[in-house]
Coordinates of C-alpha atoms in Angstrom, one line a residue:
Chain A
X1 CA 22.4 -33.3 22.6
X2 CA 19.7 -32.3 20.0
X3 CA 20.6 -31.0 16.9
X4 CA 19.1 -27.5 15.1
X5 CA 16.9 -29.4 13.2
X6 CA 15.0 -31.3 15.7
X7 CA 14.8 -28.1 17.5
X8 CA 12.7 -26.8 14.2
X9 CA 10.5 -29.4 14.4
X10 CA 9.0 -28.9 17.8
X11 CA 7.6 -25.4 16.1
X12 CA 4.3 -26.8 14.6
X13 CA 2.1 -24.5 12.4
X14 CA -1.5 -24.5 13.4
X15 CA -3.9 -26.4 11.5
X16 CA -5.8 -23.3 9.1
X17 CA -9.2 -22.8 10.2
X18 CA -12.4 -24.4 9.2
X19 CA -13.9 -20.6 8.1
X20 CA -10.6 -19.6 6.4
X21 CA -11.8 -21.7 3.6
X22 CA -15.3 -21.0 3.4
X23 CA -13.8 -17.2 3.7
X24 CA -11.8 -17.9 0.5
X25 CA -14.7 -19.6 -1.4
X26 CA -16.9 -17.0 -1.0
X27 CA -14.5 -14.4 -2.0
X28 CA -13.9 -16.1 -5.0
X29 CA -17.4 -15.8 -5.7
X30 CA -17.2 -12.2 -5.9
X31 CA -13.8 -12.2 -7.7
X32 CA -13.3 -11.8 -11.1
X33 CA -11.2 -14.0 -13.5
X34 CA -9.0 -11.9 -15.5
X35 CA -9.8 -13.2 -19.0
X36 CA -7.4 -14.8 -21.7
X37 CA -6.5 -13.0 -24.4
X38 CA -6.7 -14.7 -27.9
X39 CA -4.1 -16.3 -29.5
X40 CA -2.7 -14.1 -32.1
X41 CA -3.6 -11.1 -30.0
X42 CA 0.3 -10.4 -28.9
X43 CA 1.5 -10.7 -32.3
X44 CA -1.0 -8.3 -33.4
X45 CA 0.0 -5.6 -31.1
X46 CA 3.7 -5.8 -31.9
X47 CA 3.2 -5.7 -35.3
X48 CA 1.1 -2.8 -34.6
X49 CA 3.3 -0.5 -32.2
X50 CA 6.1 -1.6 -34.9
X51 CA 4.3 0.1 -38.0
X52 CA 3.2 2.8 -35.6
X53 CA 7.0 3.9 -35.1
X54 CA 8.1 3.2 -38.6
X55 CA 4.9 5.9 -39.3
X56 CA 6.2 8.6 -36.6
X57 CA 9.9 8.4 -37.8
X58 CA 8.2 9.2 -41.2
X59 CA 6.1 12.1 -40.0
X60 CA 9.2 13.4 -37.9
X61 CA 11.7 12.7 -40.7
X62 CA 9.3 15.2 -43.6
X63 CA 8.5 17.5 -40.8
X64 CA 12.2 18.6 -40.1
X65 CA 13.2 18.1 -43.6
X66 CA 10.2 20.7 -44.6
X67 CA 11.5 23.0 -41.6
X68 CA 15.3 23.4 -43.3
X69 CA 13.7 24.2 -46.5
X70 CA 11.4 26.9 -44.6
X71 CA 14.6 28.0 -42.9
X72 CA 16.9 28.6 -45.7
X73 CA 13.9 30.8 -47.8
X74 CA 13.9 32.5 -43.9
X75 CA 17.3 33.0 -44.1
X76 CA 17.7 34.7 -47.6
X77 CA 14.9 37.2 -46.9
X78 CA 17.0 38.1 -43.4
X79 CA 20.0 38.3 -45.0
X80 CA 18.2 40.6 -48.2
X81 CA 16.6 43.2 -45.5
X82 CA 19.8 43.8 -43.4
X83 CA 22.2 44.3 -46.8
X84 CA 19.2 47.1 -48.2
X85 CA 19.1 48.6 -44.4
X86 CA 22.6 48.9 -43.8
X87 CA 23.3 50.9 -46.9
X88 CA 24.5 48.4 -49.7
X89 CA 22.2 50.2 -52.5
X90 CA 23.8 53.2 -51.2
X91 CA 27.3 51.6 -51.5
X92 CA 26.4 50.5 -55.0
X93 CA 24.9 53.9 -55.8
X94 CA 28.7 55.7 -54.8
X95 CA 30.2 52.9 -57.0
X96 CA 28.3 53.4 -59.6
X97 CA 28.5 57.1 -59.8
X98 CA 32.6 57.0 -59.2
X99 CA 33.0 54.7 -61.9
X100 CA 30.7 57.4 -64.4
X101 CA 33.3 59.9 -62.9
X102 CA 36.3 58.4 -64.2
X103 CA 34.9 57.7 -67.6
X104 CA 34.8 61.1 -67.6
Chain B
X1 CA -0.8 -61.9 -16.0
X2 CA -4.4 -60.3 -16.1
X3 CA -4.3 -58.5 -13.1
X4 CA -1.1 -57.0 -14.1
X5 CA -1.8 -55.6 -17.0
X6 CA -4.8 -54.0 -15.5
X7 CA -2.6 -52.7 -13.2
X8 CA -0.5 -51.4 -15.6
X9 CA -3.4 -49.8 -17.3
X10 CA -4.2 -48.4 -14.1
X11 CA -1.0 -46.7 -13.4
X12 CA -0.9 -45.5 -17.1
X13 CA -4.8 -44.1 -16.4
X14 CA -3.4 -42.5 -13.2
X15 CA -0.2 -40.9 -14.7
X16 CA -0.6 -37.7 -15.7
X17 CA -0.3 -37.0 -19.8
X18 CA 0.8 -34.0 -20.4
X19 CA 4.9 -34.8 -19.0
X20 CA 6.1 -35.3 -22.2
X21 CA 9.4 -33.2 -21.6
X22 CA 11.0 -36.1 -19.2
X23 CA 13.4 -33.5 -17.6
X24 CA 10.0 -31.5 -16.7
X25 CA 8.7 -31.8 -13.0
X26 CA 5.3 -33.4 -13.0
X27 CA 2.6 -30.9 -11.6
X28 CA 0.4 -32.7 -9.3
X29 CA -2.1 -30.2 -9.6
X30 CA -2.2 -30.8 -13.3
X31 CA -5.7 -32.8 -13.5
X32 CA -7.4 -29.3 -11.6
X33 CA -5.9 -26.6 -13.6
X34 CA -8.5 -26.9 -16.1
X35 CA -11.4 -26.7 -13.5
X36 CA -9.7 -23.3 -12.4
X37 CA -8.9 -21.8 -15.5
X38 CA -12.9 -21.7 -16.1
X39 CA -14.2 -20.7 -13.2
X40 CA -15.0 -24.1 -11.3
X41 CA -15.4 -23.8 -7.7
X42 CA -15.2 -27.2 -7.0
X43 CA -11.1 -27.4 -8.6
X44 CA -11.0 -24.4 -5.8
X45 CA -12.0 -26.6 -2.9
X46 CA -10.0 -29.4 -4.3
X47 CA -6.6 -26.8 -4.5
X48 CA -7.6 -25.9 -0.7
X49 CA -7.9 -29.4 0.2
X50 CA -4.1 -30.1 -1.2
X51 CA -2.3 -26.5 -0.5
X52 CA -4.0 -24.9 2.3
X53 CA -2.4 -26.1 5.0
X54 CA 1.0 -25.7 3.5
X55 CA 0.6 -22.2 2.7
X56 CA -0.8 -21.0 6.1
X57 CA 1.8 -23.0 7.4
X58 CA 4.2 -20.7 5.3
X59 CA 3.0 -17.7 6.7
X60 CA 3.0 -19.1 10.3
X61 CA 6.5 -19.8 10.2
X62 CA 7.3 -16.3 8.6
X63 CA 5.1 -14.3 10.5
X64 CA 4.5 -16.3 13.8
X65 CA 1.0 -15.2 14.1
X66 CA -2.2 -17.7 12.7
X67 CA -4.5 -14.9 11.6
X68 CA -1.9 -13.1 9.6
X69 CA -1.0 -16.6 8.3
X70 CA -4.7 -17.3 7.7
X71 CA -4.8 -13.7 5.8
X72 CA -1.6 -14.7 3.8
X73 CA -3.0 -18.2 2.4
X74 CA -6.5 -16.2 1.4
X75 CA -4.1 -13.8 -0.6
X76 CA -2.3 -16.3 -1.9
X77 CA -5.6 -18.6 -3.1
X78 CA -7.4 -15.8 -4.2
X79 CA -4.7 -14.5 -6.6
X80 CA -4.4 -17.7 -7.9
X81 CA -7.5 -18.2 -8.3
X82 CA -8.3 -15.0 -10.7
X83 CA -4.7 -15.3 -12.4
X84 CA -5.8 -19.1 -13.6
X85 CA -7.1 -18.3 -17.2
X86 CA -3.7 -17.2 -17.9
X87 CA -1.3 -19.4 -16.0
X88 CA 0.4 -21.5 -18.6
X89 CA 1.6 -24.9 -17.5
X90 CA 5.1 -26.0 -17.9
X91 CA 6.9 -23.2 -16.4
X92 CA 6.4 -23.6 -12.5
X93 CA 3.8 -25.9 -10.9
X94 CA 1.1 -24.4 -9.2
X95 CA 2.5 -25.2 -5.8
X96 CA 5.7 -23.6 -6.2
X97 CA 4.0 -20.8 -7.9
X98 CA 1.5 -20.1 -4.6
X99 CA 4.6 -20.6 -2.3
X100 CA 6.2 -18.0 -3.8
X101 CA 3.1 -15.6 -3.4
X102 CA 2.8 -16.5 0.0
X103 CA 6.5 -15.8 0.6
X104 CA 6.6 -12.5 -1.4
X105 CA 3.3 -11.6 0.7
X106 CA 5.0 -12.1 3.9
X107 CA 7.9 -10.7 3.2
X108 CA 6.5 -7.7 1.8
X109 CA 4.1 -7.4 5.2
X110 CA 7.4 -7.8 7.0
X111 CA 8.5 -4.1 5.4
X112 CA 5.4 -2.3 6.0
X113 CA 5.1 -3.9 10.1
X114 CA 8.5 -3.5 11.9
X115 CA 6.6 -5.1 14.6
X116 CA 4.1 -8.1 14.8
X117 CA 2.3 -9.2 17.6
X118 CA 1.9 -12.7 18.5
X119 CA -1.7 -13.7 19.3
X120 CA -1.1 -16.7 21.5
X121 CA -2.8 -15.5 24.8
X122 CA -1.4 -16.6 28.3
X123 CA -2.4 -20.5 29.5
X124 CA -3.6 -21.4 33.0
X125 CA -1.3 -23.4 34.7
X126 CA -1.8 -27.1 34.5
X127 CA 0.6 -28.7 37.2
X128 CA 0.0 -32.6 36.7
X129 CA 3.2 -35.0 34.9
X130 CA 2.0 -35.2 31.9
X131 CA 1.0 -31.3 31.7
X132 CA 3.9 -30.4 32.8
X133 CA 5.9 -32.1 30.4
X134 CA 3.4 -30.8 27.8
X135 CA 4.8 -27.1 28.8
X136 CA 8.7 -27.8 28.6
X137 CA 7.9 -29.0 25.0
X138 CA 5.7 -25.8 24.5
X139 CA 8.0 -23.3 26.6
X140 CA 11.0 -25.1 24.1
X141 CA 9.2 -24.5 21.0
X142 CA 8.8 -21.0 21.9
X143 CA 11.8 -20.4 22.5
X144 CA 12.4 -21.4 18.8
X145 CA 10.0 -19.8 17.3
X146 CA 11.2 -16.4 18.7
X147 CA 14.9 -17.3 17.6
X148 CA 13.4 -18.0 14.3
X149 CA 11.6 -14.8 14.2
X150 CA 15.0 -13.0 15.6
X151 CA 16.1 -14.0 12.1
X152 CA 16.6 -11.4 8.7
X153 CA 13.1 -12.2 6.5
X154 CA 15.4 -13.8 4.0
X155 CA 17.0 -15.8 6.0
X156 CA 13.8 -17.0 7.8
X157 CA 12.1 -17.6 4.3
X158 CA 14.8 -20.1 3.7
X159 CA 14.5 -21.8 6.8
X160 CA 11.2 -21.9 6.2
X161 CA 11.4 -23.3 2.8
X162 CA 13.8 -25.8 3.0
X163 CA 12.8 -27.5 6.7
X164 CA 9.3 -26.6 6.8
X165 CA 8.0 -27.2 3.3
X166 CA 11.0 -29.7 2.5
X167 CA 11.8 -27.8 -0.8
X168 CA 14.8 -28.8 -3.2
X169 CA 17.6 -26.0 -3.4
X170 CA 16.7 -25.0 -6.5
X171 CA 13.1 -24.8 -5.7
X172 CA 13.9 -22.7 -2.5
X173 CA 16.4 -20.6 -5.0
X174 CA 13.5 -20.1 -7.5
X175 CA 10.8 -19.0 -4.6
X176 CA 13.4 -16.5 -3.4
X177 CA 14.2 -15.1 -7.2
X178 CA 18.1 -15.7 -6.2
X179 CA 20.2 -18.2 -7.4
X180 CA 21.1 -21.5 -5.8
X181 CA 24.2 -20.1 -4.4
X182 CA 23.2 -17.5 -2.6
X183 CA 20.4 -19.1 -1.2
X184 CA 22.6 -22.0 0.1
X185 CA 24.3 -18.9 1.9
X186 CA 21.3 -17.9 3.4
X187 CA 20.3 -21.2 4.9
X188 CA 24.2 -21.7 5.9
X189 CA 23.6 -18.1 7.7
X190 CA 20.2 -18.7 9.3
X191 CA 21.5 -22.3 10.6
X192 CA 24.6 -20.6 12.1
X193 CA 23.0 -18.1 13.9
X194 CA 20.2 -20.4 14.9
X195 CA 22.9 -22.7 16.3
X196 CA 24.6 -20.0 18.2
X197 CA 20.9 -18.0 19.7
X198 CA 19.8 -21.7 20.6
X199 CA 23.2 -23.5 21.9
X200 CA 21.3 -23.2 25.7
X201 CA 18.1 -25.4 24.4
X202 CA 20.8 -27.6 22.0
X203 CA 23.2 -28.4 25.3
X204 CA 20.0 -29.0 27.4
X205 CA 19.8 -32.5 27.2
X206 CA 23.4 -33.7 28.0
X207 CA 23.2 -32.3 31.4

């Protein structure tokens, strides 16, 4: 009785061509070498990208902080333009003249 | 006591230098990676010379078809050999490194071709002794190789690995990306349904 793996074995791979590798030799002519990158390069870059955030958060950081001051001034002016359109110097101006009344 | 000592000399000529971690796997391929890193074709042909026929062999076993094992191993050499200015030594050796190229390669032409067609053409007939015995042993192998290729691409690549290329567990594991158990499962698997789809071919010689 034969066993599995004797039954593997009578599947043999073909011997690789003769042209295969004078195929791969020649494209290895035309191929490029991707270059190494010098030492400190990757230490570089991570210091880099690392300042470069620490400079956004910064930017991003004044930006909205100039924004709420912006907002506030917005806000007051609003606020002063709907209290003189809905009447209050007109309020003040009965108050006014009802107090000068009751002096009287 | 002279000839010993050149001996010694010899072997400590021979043995490559750069195994100082002794838990570390000596790269045979150590002594070329220098000639490929800048650009020698020479460390190329000497690679080819060493690898070549394992790494067709890879694909022949995983695709069951020379040319697309042939197109697998110039892949495999070729990515090699324009990743060698960065390849760092220590962490894989080259040859475990290629094999898993080649096995990635196949297994990712396995997903784009549900079907691949064999190119072994149709023989004449040859009816002497000899010849004839010559076609049991071929007709028998075929009958393997289409039980092998019956088999999931994982499973196969296992197979492949481990009785093919004769690769350690962990090695196998490693080429896969899975770990050591699961790759032991895969073999267990492949070896079980090989056992069962071949049981025919395995009884054959008791009768």
């Amino acid at each position: 009785m034969k066993s599995v793996d004797e039954l593997l074995n009578t599947v043999k791979a073909p011997e690789p061509s003769e042209a295969l590798k004078a195929r791969i030799l020649k494209q290895a002519r035309t191929a490029e070498q991707h270059p190494v990158s010098a030492a400190n390069d990757n230490a570089w870059i991570w210091i880099g990208s690392l300042a470069a955030s620490f400079l956004a958060v910064a930017i991003i950081g004044t930006s909205i902080l100039a924004g709420d001051n912006d907002h506030i001034d917005d806000d007051n002016e609003i606020w002063a333009e709907a209290a003189t359109s809905i009447g209050y110097d007109d309020l003040y101006d009965w108050v006014y003249e009802d107090e000068t009344n009751t002096d009287r | 006591m002279k000839g010993v000592n050149a001996k010694a000399n010899e072997k400590a000529r021979i043995a490559p230098k750069v195994f100082e971690n002794p838990r570390q796997k000596p790269d045979s391929d150590d002594d070329i990676v220098s000639g490929l890193q800048a650009g020698d074709e020479r460390a190329l042909a000497t690679l080819m010379e060493r690898h070549l026929k394992t790494i067709t062999a890879i694909g022949y076993y995983m695709l069951g078809d020379t040319h697309l094992a042939e197109d697998v191993a110039q892949t495999t050499f070729l990515k090699l050999w324009t990743m060698a200015p960065k390849w760092k030594p220590g962490a894989a050796t080259l040859l475990t490194w290629m094999r898993r190229v080649a096995t990635n390669d196949c297994l990712d032409r396995l997903k784009k071709k549900t079907e691949i067609f064999s190119d072994s053409l149709p023989e004449q007939i040859d009816e002497t002794p000899s010849a004839l015995k010559t076609l049991e042993e071929d007709e028998m192998a075929r009958n393997v190789q289409t039980a092998l290729l019956a088999l999931p691409d994982t499973q196969r690549a296992a197979i492949t690995l481990s009785y093919y290329q004769d690769v350690s567990q962990k090695e196998g594991a490693k080429i896969l990306n899975v770990s050591e158990k699961a790759y032991e499962s895969l073999l267990s698997r492949a070896r079980k349904t090989l056992k069962a789809t071949l049981s025919p071919l395995l009884m054959e010689t008791v009768r």
